[in-house]
CSV table of C-alpha atoms and ligand atoms in Angstrom, one decimal:
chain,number,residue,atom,x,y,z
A,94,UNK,CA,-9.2,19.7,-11.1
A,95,UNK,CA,-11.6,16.2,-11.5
A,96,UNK,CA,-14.1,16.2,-9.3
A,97,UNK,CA,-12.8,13.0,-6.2
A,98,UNK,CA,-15.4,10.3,-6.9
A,99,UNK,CA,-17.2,9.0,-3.8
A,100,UNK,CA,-15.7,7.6,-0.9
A,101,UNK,CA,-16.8,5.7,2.8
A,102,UNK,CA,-14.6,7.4,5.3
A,103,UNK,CA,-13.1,4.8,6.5
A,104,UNK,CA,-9.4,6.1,7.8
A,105,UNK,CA,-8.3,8.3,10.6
A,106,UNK,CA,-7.5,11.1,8.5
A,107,UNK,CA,-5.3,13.3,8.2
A,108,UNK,CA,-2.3,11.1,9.3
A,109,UNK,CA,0.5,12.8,11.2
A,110,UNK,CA,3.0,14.0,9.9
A,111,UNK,CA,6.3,13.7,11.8
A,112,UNK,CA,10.1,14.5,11.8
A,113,UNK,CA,11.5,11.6,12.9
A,114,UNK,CA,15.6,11.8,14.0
A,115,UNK,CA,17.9,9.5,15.5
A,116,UNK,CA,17.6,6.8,12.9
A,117,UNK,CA,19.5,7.7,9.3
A,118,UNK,CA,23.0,8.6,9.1
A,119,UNK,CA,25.2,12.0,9.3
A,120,UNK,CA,22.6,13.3,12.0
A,121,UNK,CA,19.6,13.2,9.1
A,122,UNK,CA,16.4,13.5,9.6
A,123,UNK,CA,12.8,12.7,7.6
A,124,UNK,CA,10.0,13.5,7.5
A,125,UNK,CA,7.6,10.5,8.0
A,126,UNK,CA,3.8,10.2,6.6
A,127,UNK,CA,2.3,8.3,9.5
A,128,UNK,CA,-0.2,5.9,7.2
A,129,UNK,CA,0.3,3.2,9.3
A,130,UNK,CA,-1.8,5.5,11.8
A,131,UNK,CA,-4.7,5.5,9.5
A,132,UNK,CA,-6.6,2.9,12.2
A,133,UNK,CA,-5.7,0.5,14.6
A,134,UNK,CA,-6.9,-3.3,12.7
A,135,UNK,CA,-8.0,-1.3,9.8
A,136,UNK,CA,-5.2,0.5,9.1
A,137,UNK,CA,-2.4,1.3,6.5
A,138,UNK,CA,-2.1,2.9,3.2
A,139,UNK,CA,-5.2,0.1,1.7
A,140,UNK,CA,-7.8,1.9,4.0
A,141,UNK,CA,-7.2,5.1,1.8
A,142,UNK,CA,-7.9,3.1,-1.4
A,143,UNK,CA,-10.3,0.8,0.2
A,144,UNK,CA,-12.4,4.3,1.2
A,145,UNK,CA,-13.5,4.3,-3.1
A,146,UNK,CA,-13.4,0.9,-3.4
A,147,UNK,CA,-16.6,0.6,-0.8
A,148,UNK,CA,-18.4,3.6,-1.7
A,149,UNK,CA,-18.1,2.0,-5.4
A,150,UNK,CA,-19.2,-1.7,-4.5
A,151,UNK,CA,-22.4,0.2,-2.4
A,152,UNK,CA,-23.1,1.8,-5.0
A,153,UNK,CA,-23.6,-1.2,-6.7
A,154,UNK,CA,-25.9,-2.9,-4.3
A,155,UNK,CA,-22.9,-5.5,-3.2
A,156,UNK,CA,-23.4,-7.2,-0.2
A,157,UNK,CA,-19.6,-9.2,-0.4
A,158,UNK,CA,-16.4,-7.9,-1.6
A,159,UNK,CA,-14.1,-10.9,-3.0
A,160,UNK,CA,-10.3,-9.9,-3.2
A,161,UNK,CA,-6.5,-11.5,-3.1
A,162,UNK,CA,-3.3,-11.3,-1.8
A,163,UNK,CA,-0.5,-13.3,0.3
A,164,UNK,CA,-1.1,-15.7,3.0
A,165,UNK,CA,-0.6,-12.3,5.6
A,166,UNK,CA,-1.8,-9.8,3.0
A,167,UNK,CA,-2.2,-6.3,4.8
A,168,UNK,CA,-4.7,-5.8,2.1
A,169,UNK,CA,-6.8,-8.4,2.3
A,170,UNK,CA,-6.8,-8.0,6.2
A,171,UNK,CA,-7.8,-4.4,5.9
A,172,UNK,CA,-10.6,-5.5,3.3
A,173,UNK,CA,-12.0,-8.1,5.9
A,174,UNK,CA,-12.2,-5.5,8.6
A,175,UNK,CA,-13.6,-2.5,6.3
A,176,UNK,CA,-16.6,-5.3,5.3
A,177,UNK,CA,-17.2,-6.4,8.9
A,178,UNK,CA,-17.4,-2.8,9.9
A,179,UNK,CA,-20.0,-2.2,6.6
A,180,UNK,CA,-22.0,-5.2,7.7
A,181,UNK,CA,-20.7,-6.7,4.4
A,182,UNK,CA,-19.2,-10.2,3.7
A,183,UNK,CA,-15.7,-10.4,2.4
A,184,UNK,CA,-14.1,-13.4,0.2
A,185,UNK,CA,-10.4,-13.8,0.5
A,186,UNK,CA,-8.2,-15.7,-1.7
A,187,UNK,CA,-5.2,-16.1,-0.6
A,188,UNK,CA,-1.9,-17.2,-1.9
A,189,UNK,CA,0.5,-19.8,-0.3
A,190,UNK,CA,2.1,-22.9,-1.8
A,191,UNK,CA,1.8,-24.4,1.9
A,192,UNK,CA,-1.4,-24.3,3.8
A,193,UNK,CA,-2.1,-24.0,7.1
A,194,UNK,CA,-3.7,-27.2,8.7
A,195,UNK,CA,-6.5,-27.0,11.0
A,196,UNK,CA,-4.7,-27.4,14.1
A,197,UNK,CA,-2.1,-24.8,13.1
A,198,UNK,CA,-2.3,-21.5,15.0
A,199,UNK,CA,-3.6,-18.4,12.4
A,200,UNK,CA,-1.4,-15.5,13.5
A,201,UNK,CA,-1.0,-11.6,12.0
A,202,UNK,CA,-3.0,-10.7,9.5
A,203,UNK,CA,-4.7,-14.3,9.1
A,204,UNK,CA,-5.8,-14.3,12.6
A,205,UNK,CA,-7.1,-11.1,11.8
A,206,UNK,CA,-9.2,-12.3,8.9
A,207,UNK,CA,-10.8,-15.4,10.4
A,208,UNK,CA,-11.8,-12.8,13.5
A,209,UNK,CA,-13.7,-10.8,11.4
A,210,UNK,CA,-15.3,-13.8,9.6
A,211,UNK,CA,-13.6,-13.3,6.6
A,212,UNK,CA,-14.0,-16.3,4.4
A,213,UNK,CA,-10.4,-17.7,3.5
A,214,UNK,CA,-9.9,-19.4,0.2
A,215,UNK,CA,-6.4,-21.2,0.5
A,216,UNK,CA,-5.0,-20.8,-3.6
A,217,UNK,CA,-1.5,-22.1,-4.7
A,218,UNK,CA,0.5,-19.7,-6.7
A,219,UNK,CA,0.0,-21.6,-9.8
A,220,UNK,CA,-4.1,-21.0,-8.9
A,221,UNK,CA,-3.0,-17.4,-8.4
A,222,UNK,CA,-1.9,-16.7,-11.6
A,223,UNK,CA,-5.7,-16.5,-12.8
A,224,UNK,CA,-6.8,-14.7,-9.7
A,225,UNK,CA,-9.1,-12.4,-11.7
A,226,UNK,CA,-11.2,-15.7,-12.8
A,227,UNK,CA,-11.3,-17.3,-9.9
A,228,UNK,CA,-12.7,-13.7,-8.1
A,229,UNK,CA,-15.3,-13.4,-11.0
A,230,UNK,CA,-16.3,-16.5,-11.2
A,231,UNK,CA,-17.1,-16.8,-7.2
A,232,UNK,CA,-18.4,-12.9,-7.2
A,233,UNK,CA,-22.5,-13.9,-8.5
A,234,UNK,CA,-24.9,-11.3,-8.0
A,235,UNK,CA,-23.6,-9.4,-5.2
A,236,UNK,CA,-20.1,-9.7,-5.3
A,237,UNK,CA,-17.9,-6.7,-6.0
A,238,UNK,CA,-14.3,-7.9,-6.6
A,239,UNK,CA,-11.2,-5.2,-5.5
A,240,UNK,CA,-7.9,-6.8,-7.5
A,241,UNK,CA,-4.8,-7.5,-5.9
A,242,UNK,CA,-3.6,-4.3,-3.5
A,243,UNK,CA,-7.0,-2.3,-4.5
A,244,UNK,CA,-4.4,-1.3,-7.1
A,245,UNK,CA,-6.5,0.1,-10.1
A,246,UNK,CA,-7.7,3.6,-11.0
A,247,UNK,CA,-10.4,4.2,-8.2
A,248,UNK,CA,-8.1,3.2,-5.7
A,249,UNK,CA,-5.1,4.9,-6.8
A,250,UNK,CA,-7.7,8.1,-5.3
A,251,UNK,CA,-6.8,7.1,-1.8
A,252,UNK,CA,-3.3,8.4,-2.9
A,253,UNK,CA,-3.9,11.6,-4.9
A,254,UNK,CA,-5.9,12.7,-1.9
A,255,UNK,CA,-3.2,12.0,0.3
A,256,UNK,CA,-1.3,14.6,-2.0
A,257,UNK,CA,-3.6,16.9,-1.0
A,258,UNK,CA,-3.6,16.3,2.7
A,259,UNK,CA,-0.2,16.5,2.5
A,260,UNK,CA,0.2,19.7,0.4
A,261,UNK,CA,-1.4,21.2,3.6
A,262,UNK,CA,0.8,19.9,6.3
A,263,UNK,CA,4.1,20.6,4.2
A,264,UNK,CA,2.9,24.1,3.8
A,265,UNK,CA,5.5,26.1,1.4
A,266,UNK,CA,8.3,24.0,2.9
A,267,UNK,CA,7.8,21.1,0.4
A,268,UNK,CA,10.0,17.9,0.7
A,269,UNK,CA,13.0,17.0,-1.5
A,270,UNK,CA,11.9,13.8,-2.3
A,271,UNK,CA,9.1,11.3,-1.3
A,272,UNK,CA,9.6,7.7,-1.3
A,273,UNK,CA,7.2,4.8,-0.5
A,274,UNK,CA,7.4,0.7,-1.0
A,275,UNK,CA,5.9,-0.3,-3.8
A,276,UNK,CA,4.2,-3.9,-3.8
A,277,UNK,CA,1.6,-3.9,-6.2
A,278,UNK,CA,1.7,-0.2,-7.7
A,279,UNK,CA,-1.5,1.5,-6.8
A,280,UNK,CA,0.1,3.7,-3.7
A,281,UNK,CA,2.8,4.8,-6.2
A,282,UNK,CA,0.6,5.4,-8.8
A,283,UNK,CA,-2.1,7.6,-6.5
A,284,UNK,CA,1.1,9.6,-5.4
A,285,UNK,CA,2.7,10.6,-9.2
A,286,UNK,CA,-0.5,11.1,-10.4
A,287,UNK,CA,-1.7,13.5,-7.2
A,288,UNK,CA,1.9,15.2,-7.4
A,289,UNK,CA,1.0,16.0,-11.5
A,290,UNK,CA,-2.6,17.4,-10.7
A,291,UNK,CA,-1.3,19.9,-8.0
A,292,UNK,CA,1.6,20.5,-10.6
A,293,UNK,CA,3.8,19.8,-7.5
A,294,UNK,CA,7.6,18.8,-8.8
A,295,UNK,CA,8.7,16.9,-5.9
A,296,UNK,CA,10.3,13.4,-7.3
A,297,UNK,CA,8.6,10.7,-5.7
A,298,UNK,CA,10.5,7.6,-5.7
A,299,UNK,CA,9.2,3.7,-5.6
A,300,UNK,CA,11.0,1.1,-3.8
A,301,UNK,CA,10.5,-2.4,-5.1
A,302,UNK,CA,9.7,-4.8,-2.3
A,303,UNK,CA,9.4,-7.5,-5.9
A,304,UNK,CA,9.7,-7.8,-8.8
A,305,UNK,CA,11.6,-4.6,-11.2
A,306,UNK,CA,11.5,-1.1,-12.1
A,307,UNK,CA,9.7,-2.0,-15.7
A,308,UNK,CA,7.4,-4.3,-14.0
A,309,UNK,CA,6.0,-1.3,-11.7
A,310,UNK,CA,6.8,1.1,-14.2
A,311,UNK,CA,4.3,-0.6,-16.3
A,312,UNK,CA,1.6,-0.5,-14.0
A,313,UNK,CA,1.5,2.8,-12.9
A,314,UNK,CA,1.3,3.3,-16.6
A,315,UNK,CA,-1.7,1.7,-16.7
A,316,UNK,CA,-3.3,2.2,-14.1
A,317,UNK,CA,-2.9,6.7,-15.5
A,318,UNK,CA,-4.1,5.6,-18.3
A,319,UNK,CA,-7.1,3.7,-17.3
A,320,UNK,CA,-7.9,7.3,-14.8
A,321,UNK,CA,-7.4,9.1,-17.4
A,322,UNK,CA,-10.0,7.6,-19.5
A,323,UNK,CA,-12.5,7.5,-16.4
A,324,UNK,CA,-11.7,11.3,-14.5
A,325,UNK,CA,-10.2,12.9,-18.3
A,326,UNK,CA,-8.9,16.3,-16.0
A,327,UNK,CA,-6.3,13.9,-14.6
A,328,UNK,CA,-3.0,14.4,-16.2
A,329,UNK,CA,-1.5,11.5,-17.8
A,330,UNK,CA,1.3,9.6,-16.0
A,331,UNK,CA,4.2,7.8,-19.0
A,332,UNK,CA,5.7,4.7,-18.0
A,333,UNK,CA,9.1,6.5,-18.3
A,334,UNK,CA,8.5,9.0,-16.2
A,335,UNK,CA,7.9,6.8,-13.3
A,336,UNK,CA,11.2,6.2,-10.8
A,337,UNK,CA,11.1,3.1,-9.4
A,338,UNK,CA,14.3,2.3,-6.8
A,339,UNK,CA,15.6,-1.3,-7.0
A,340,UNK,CA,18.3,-3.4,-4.7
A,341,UNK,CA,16.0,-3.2,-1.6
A,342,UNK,CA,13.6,-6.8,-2.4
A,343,UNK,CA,16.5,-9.0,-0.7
A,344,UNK,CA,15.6,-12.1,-0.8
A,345,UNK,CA,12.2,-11.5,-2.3
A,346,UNK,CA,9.1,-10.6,-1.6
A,347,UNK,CA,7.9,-11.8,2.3
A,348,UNK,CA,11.5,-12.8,2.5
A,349,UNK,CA,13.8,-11.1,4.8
A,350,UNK,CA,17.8,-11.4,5.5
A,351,UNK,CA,19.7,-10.3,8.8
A,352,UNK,CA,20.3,-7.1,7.9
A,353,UNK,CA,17.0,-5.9,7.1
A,354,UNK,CA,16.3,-7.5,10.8
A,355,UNK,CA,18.8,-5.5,11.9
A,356,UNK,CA,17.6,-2.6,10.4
A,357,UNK,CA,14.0,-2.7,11.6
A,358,UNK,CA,15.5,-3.4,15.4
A,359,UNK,CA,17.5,-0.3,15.0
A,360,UNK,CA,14.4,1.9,13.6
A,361,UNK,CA,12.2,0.8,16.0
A,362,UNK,CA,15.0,1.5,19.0
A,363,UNK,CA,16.1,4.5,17.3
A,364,UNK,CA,12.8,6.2,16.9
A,365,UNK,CA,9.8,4.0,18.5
A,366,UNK,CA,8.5,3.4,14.6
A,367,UNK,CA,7.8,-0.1,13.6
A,368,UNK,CA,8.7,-1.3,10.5
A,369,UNK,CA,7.2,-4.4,9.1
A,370,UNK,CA,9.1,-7.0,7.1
A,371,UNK,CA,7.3,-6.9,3.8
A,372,UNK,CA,7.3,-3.5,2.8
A,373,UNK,CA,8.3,-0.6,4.8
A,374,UNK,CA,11.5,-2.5,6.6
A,375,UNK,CA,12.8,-3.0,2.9
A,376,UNK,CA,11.6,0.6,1.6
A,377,UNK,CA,13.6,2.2,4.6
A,378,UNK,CA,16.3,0.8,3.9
A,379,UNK,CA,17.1,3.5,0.2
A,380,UNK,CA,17.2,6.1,3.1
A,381,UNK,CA,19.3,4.2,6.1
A,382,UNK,CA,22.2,3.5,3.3
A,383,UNK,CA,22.0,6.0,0.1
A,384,UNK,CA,20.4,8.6,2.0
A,385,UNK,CA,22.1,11.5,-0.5
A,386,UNK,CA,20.3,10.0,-3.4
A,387,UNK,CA,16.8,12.0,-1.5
A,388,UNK,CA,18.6,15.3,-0.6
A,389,UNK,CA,18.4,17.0,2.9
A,390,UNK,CA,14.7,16.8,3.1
A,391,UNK,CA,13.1,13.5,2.5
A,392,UNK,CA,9.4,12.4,3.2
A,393,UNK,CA,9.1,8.7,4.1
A,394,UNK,CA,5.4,7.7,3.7
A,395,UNK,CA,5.1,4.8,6.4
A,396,UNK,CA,2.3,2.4,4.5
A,397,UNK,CA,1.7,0.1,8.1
A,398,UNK,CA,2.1,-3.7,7.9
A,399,UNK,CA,2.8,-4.0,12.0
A,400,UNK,CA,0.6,-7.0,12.0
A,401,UNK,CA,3.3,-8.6,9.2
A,402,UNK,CA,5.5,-8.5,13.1
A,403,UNK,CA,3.4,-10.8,14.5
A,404,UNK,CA,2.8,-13.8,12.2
B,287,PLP,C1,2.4,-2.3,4.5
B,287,PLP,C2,2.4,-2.1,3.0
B,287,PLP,N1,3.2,-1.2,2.5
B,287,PLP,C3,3.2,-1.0,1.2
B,287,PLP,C4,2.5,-1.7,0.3
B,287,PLP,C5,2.6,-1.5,-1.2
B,287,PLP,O1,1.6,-0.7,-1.7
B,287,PLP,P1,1.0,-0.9,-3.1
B,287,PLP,O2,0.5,-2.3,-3.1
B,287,PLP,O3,0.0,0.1,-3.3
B,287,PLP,O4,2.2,-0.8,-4.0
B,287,PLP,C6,1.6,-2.7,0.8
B,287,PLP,C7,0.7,-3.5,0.0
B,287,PLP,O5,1.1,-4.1,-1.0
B,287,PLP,C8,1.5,-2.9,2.2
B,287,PLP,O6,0.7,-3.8,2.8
């Protein structure tokens, strides 16, 4: 098997692994990955990628890591709060067609940013489009830049670790199916690819929060095929092979409707978890009202968001 590349430990690991009941139908239960326990302000499935993402940018001599998201990007607060805690500097770029003014109250992850003396670039979506510019141009000497989600090869490790860690707790009673939001593709991605390397054949299923199944299908292509070429031991994920779940984005991405409201009120009174709106509340959702489609033992892998309550 490749050898893992380095990493900064940066999570609470390993996350619990729970049985949660009370909350799906016909007396179900799941089993829940507990990600959103990987920390307390830096916490979520990012810190797992973020973990190679620092050890890579040390090992480059950067003193600033430059990176992008939404206005209340998990990611981008979990990047701010990794470099404050590495005595780095963080640049964030951040996407919203409406600005906040200077007397309007920062809450969720935003507030969490400016704490940690992130420094907030305000881009419109048009300005988003050439994200990848706008992060190399402002990276200079000693700026590493982590794209959108830290959703490339390096950081699809934090994943296809968690396959490992996993593989321990479930023991030989494996799951019948594992399903996780997918957002920008790198959690999926870490998780097919990790399943393949252990030559595990549990079917792991993606639920698009945006966007479609050939848009994230796509990228989880890619994103084998660009690990492939740097750790050649890793198997080779095909676009194809990748099962993406759609009818769960509602309204779109960062937009919720009543009865995904509805739904996170009865998780979170059902079984103490909190969903957030962005990702997990919508994700949930495949199991809540087709849970047959994951058979009689599904694994949940809860990616955190909680701050996404508060803004
Ligand atoms: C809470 C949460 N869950 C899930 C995801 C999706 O993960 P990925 O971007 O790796 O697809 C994200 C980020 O996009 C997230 O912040």
């Amino acid at each position: 098997m490749s050898a893992e590349p380095d990493r900064v430990p940066l999570a609470c690991l390993p996350t619990p692994l729970e049985r949660v009941v009370g909350v799906l139908p016909e007396r179900r239960s799941c089993l829940v990955k507990r990600d959103d326990l990987t920390g307390a302000a830096l916490s979520g499935n990012k810190v797992r990628k973020l973990e190679y993402l620092f050890a890579e940018a040390r090992a480059k001599g950067a003193r600033r890591v430059l990176t992008c998201g939404g206005i209340q990007s998990n990611h981008c607060r979990a990047t701010a709060v990794a470099a404050a805690q590495l005595g780095m500097r963080s640049v964030l770029f951040l996407r919203t067609a409406t600005p906040p003014g200077p007397d309007d109250p920062a809450t969720g992850n935003l507030k969490l940013d400016l704490l940690v003396g992130a420094e907030v670039r305000f881009i419109t979506p048009e300005q988003y489009r050439d994200r990848a510019t706008l992060m190399a141009d402002a990276a200079g000497e000693d700026g590493y830049v982590i794209p959108e989600g830290g959703s490339n090869a390096l950081g699809a490790w934090g994943y296809i670790r968690c396959i490992d860690e996993l593989c321990a707790q479930w023991g030989d009673a494996p799951p019948s199916a594992i399903v996780c939001a997918t957002g920008s593709g790198g959690t999926l991605a870490g998780l097919v690819i990790g399943l393949a390397r252990r030559g595990v054949e549990v079917p792991c299923h993606g639920v698009a929060v945006c966007d479609d199944a050939g848009y994230f299908q796509e990228i989880v292509g890619r994103i084998s095929a660009e690990a492939t070429e740097r750790w050649p031991d890793l198997p080779r994920v095909a676009p194809e092979a990748v099962s993406v779940i759609e009818g769960y984005k509602g309204r779109g991405y960062a937009l919720s409707t009543p009865e995904e409201r509805a739904d996170v009120v009865r998780v979170a009174r059902g079984s103490g978890m909190i969903l957030d709106p962005v990702y997990t509340g919508k994700a949930f959702r495949s199991l809540l009202h087709e849970p047959e489609r994951f058979g009689e033992r599904p694994l949940f892998i809860h990616t955190g968001g909680i701050f996404g309550q508060l803004a």
